[in-house]
Amino acid sequence: MKFDSVLPVIGEFGRYQKRVYILLCLPAISCALHKLAWVFLGAKVDHRCKLPIESVDAVFNELPSGYLFNESFPWDGQREMWSQCLRFDNTTGATISCGGEYVYDKRKYESSTFIDFNLVCEERKMMHSHAQALFMAGILLGSIGFGDLSDRFGRRPVFFLSLVLQVVFGILAGLAPEYFTFVIARMVVGASTSGIFLVGFVIAMEMVGPTKRMVAGVVCQYFFTAGYFITAIFAYVRRHKFIS
């Protein structure tokens, strides 16, 4: 006798099944949060070189007394704005790089990986896109790895392992002091989203009767959609890196 033949007899979507189903769907909200979070975690803002005379709390659209933008920064004709990655040397007047010191426009975002890790200009701007690429690579590896592990060792232990990994490495990503720790943590988080959502979805569908399965599968996606809304609201309220 097949398992699907037993469910109509004992109940296709009883009280116990509904409770477990809701508990399995709730983590989909956090998975959606992590997948959409890069829009805010990696938010790009305008920036410019920090002048030697300026302090670390310099304001983007203001210069020290006696300094002018046209005397401090070359004009970027391609973007039609003052250069974001070059400045004039105070002594020789030659065009030089920012030397890794920047002032950011924090009127919209107080903090992001773009700001905190200086992922700007030619020497580091590719690291910005690499961070999200590695997160997506984690999702791919998690889909393959956790799917196989759930078949070998059972869906429940793999589901709970994924939950633990997401919590631990999600906190680590939010507290990461430098770029490489952050991207490794985000990669593990990406893998964990596959373990949580895919494995949890399979568990939920297996315990629901055949006639209720289509509706249950669709409703589970609503939790993921709710995670997108919550991410946007939370990012608007917080507006900095600890959304991760």
Coordinates of C-alpha atoms in Angstrom, one line a residue:
M1 CA 0.0 0.0 0.0
K2 CA 1.3 3.4 -1.0
F3 CA 1.5 6.3 1.5
D4 CA -0.8 8.4 -0.6
S5 CA -3.5 5.7 -0.3
V6 CA -3.4 5.9 3.5
L7 CA -3.8 9.7 3.8
P8 CA -7.4 9.8 2.5
V9 CA -8.3 7.3 5.2
I10 CA -6.6 8.9 8.2
G11 CA -7.2 12.5 7.0
E12 CA -5.6 14.5 4.2
F13 CA -5.2 17.8 6.1
G14 CA -6.1 17.4 9.7
R15 CA -5.4 19.6 12.7
Y16 CA -1.9 18.1 13.4
Q17 CA -1.0 18.3 9.7
K18 CA -2.0 22.0 9.6
R19 CA 0.1 22.8 12.6
V20 CA 3.2 21.1 11.2
Y21 CA 2.5 22.6 7.7
I22 CA 2.5 26.1 9.1
L23 CA 5.7 25.5 11.1
L24 CA 7.4 24.2 8.0
C25 CA 6.2 27.2 5.9
L26 CA 7.2 29.9 8.3
P27 CA 11.0 29.6 7.7
A28 CA 10.3 30.4 4.0
I29 CA 9.9 34.0 5.2
S30 CA 13.5 34.1 6.4
C31 CA 14.7 32.5 3.2
A32 CA 13.0 35.2 1.1
L33 CA 14.6 37.8 3.4
H34 CA 18.1 36.5 2.8
K35 CA 17.5 36.2 -1.0
L36 CA 16.3 39.7 -1.4
A37 CA 18.5 41.3 1.2
W38 CA 21.4 42.1 -1.2
V39 CA 19.3 44.9 -2.7
F40 CA 19.8 46.6 0.6
L41 CA 23.0 45.0 2.0
G42 CA 24.8 45.9 -1.2
A43 CA 23.1 49.3 -1.8
K44 CA 25.3 51.6 -3.9
V45 CA 25.5 55.3 -3.0
D46 CA 27.4 58.3 -4.4
H47 CA 30.9 58.8 -3.1
R48 CA 34.0 60.8 -3.5
C49 CA 37.6 60.9 -2.4
K50 CA 38.3 62.0 1.2
L51 CA 40.6 64.9 1.2
P52 CA 43.6 64.7 3.5
I53 CA 42.3 67.6 5.6
E54 CA 38.9 66.0 6.2
S55 CA 38.0 63.8 9.2
V56 CA 36.3 60.4 9.2
D57 CA 32.9 62.0 9.7
A58 CA 33.2 64.2 6.6
V59 CA 29.9 65.0 4.8
F60 CA 29.6 64.0 1.1
N61 CA 28.2 67.2 -0.3
E62 CA 30.3 69.6 1.8
L63 CA 34.0 70.5 1.7
P64 CA 36.2 72.1 4.3
S65 CA 36.3 75.9 4.3
G66 CA 38.4 77.2 1.5
Y67 CA 38.1 74.1 -0.7
L68 CA 36.0 74.0 -3.9
F69 CA 34.8 71.0 -5.8
N70 CA 36.3 72.2 -9.1
E71 CA 39.6 72.7 -7.4
S72 CA 39.6 69.3 -5.6
F73 CA 38.1 66.8 -8.1
P74 CA 38.4 66.4 -11.9
W75 CA 35.2 66.4 -14.0
D76 CA 33.9 63.1 -15.2
G77 CA 32.5 63.8 -18.6
Q78 CA 31.1 60.3 -19.0
R79 CA 28.9 60.5 -15.9
E80 CA 28.6 64.3 -16.0
M81 CA 29.6 64.8 -12.4
W82 CA 32.7 65.3 -10.3
S83 CA 34.9 62.2 -10.3
Q84 CA 34.1 59.7 -7.6
C85 CA 37.5 57.9 -7.8
L86 CA 40.0 60.6 -8.5
R87 CA 41.1 63.9 -6.9
F88 CA 43.7 66.6 -7.4
D89 CA 47.0 66.4 -5.4
N90 CA 47.2 69.4 -3.2
T91 CA 50.9 69.9 -3.9
T92 CA 51.4 69.1 -7.5
G93 CA 47.9 69.5 -8.9
A94 CA 48.2 66.1 -10.6
T95 CA 45.2 63.7 -10.7
I96 CA 45.6 60.9 -8.2
S97 CA 43.5 58.1 -6.9
C98 CA 41.6 58.2 -3.6
G99 CA 44.1 55.9 -1.8
G100 CA 41.3 53.8 -0.4
E101 CA 39.7 56.7 1.6
Y102 CA 36.2 57.8 0.6
V103 CA 33.3 59.9 1.7
Y104 CA 29.9 58.5 1.1
D105 CA 26.5 60.0 0.7
K106 CA 24.6 58.6 3.7
R107 CA 21.4 60.5 3.3
K108 CA 19.6 57.4 2.0
Y109 CA 21.6 54.5 3.4
E110 CA 23.6 54.8 6.6
S111 CA 25.5 51.6 6.0
S112 CA 25.9 48.8 3.5
T113 CA 28.7 46.5 2.3
F114 CA 29.4 49.0 -0.4
I115 CA 30.2 51.6 2.2
D116 CA 31.7 49.5 5.0
F117 CA 34.1 47.5 2.8
N118 CA 34.8 50.3 0.2
L119 CA 33.6 48.2 -2.7
V120 CA 34.1 51.1 -5.1
C121 CA 36.3 52.2 -8.1
E122 CA 38.3 50.0 -10.3
E123 CA 40.3 48.1 -7.6
R124 CA 37.4 46.8 -5.6
K125 CA 34.1 47.3 -7.6
M126 CA 34.1 43.8 -8.9
M127 CA 34.1 42.5 -5.4
H128 CA 30.6 43.9 -5.0
S129 CA 29.1 41.7 -7.8
H130 CA 31.2 38.7 -6.6
A131 CA 29.6 38.8 -3.2
Q132 CA 26.1 38.2 -4.7
A133 CA 27.5 35.7 -7.2
L134 CA 28.9 33.6 -4.3
F135 CA 25.6 33.8 -2.5
M136 CA 23.9 32.4 -5.6
A137 CA 26.6 29.7 -5.9
G138 CA 25.7 28.7 -2.3
I139 CA 22.1 28.3 -3.3
L140 CA 23.1 26.0 -6.1
L141 CA 25.4 23.9 -4.0
G142 CA 22.8 23.8 -1.2
S143 CA 20.1 22.6 -3.6
I144 CA 22.4 19.7 -4.6
G145 CA 24.0 18.9 -1.3
F146 CA 21.1 19.2 1.1
G147 CA 18.8 17.4 -1.3
D148 CA 21.1 14.4 -1.4
L149 CA 21.7 14.5 2.4
S150 CA 17.9 14.6 3.0
D151 CA 17.6 11.4 1.0
R152 CA 20.5 9.7 2.8
F153 CA 19.9 10.8 6.4
G154 CA 16.3 11.9 6.5
R155 CA 14.5 15.2 5.8
R156 CA 14.0 16.3 9.4
P157 CA 17.6 16.3 10.6
V158 CA 18.8 18.1 7.4
F159 CA 15.9 20.6 7.8
F160 CA 17.0 21.5 11.3
L161 CA 20.7 21.6 10.4
S162 CA 19.8 24.1 7.7
L163 CA 17.9 26.2 10.2
V164 CA 20.9 26.3 12.6
L165 CA 23.3 27.2 9.8
Q166 CA 21.1 30.0 8.6
V167 CA 20.9 31.5 12.1
V168 CA 24.6 31.2 12.9
F169 CA 26.0 32.4 9.6
G170 CA 23.3 35.0 9.2
I171 CA 24.4 36.6 12.5
L172 CA 28.1 36.2 11.4
A173 CA 27.3 38.0 8.1
G174 CA 25.8 40.9 10.0
L175 CA 28.7 41.2 12.3
A176 CA 31.5 40.4 9.8
P177 CA 34.4 42.9 10.2
E178 CA 35.8 42.4 6.7
Y179 CA 34.8 41.4 3.2
F180 CA 36.0 37.8 3.0
T181 CA 34.3 36.7 6.2
F182 CA 31.1 38.3 5.0
V183 CA 31.0 36.6 1.6
I184 CA 31.8 33.2 3.1
A185 CA 29.0 33.6 5.7
R186 CA 26.6 34.7 2.9
M187 CA 27.5 31.7 0.8
V188 CA 26.7 29.4 3.7
V189 CA 23.4 31.3 4.3
G190 CA 22.6 30.9 0.6
A191 CA 23.1 27.1 0.9
S192 CA 21.0 27.0 4.0
T193 CA 18.0 28.6 2.2
S194 CA 17.9 25.7 -0.1
G195 CA 18.1 23.2 2.7
I196 CA 15.3 25.0 4.5
F197 CA 12.9 25.8 1.7
L198 CA 13.3 22.8 -0.6
V199 CA 13.5 20.1 2.1
G200 CA 10.8 21.8 4.2
F201 CA 8.5 22.0 1.1
V202 CA 9.0 18.3 0.4
I203 CA 8.2 17.4 4.0
A204 CA 5.0 19.6 3.9
M205 CA 3.8 18.1 0.6
E206 CA 4.5 14.5 1.7
M207 CA 2.2 14.8 4.8
V208 CA -0.7 16.5 2.9
G209 CA -3.2 14.4 1.1
P210 CA -3.2 14.2 -2.7
T211 CA -6.3 16.3 -3.2
K212 CA -5.0 19.1 -0.9
R213 CA -1.5 19.1 -2.2
M214 CA -1.8 21.7 -5.0
V215 CA -3.4 24.3 -2.7
A216 CA -0.9 23.6 0.0
G217 CA 2.0 24.0 -2.4
V218 CA 0.6 27.4 -3.6
V219 CA 0.0 28.7 -0.1
C220 CA 3.5 27.8 0.9
Q221 CA 4.7 30.2 -1.8
Y222 CA 2.7 33.0 -0.1
F223 CA 5.0 32.7 2.9
F224 CA 7.9 33.3 0.6
T225 CA 6.2 36.3 -0.9
A226 CA 5.4 37.7 2.6
G227 CA 9.2 37.5 3.3
Y228 CA 9.8 39.9 0.4
F229 CA 7.3 42.4 1.8
I230 CA 8.8 42.1 5.3
T231 CA 12.4 42.5 3.9
A232 CA 11.4 45.8 2.2
I233 CA 9.7 47.1 5.3
F234 CA 12.5 46.1 7.6
A235 CA 15.1 47.6 5.3
Y236 CA 13.2 50.9 5.2
V237 CA 13.1 51.1 8.9
R238 CA 16.7 50.0 9.7
R239 CA 18.6 51.1 6.5
H240 CA 21.9 49.5 7.4
K241 CA 23.8 46.2 7.1
F242 CA 22.4 44.5 10.1
I243 CA 19.3 43.5 8.1
S244 CA 21.3 40.3 7.4

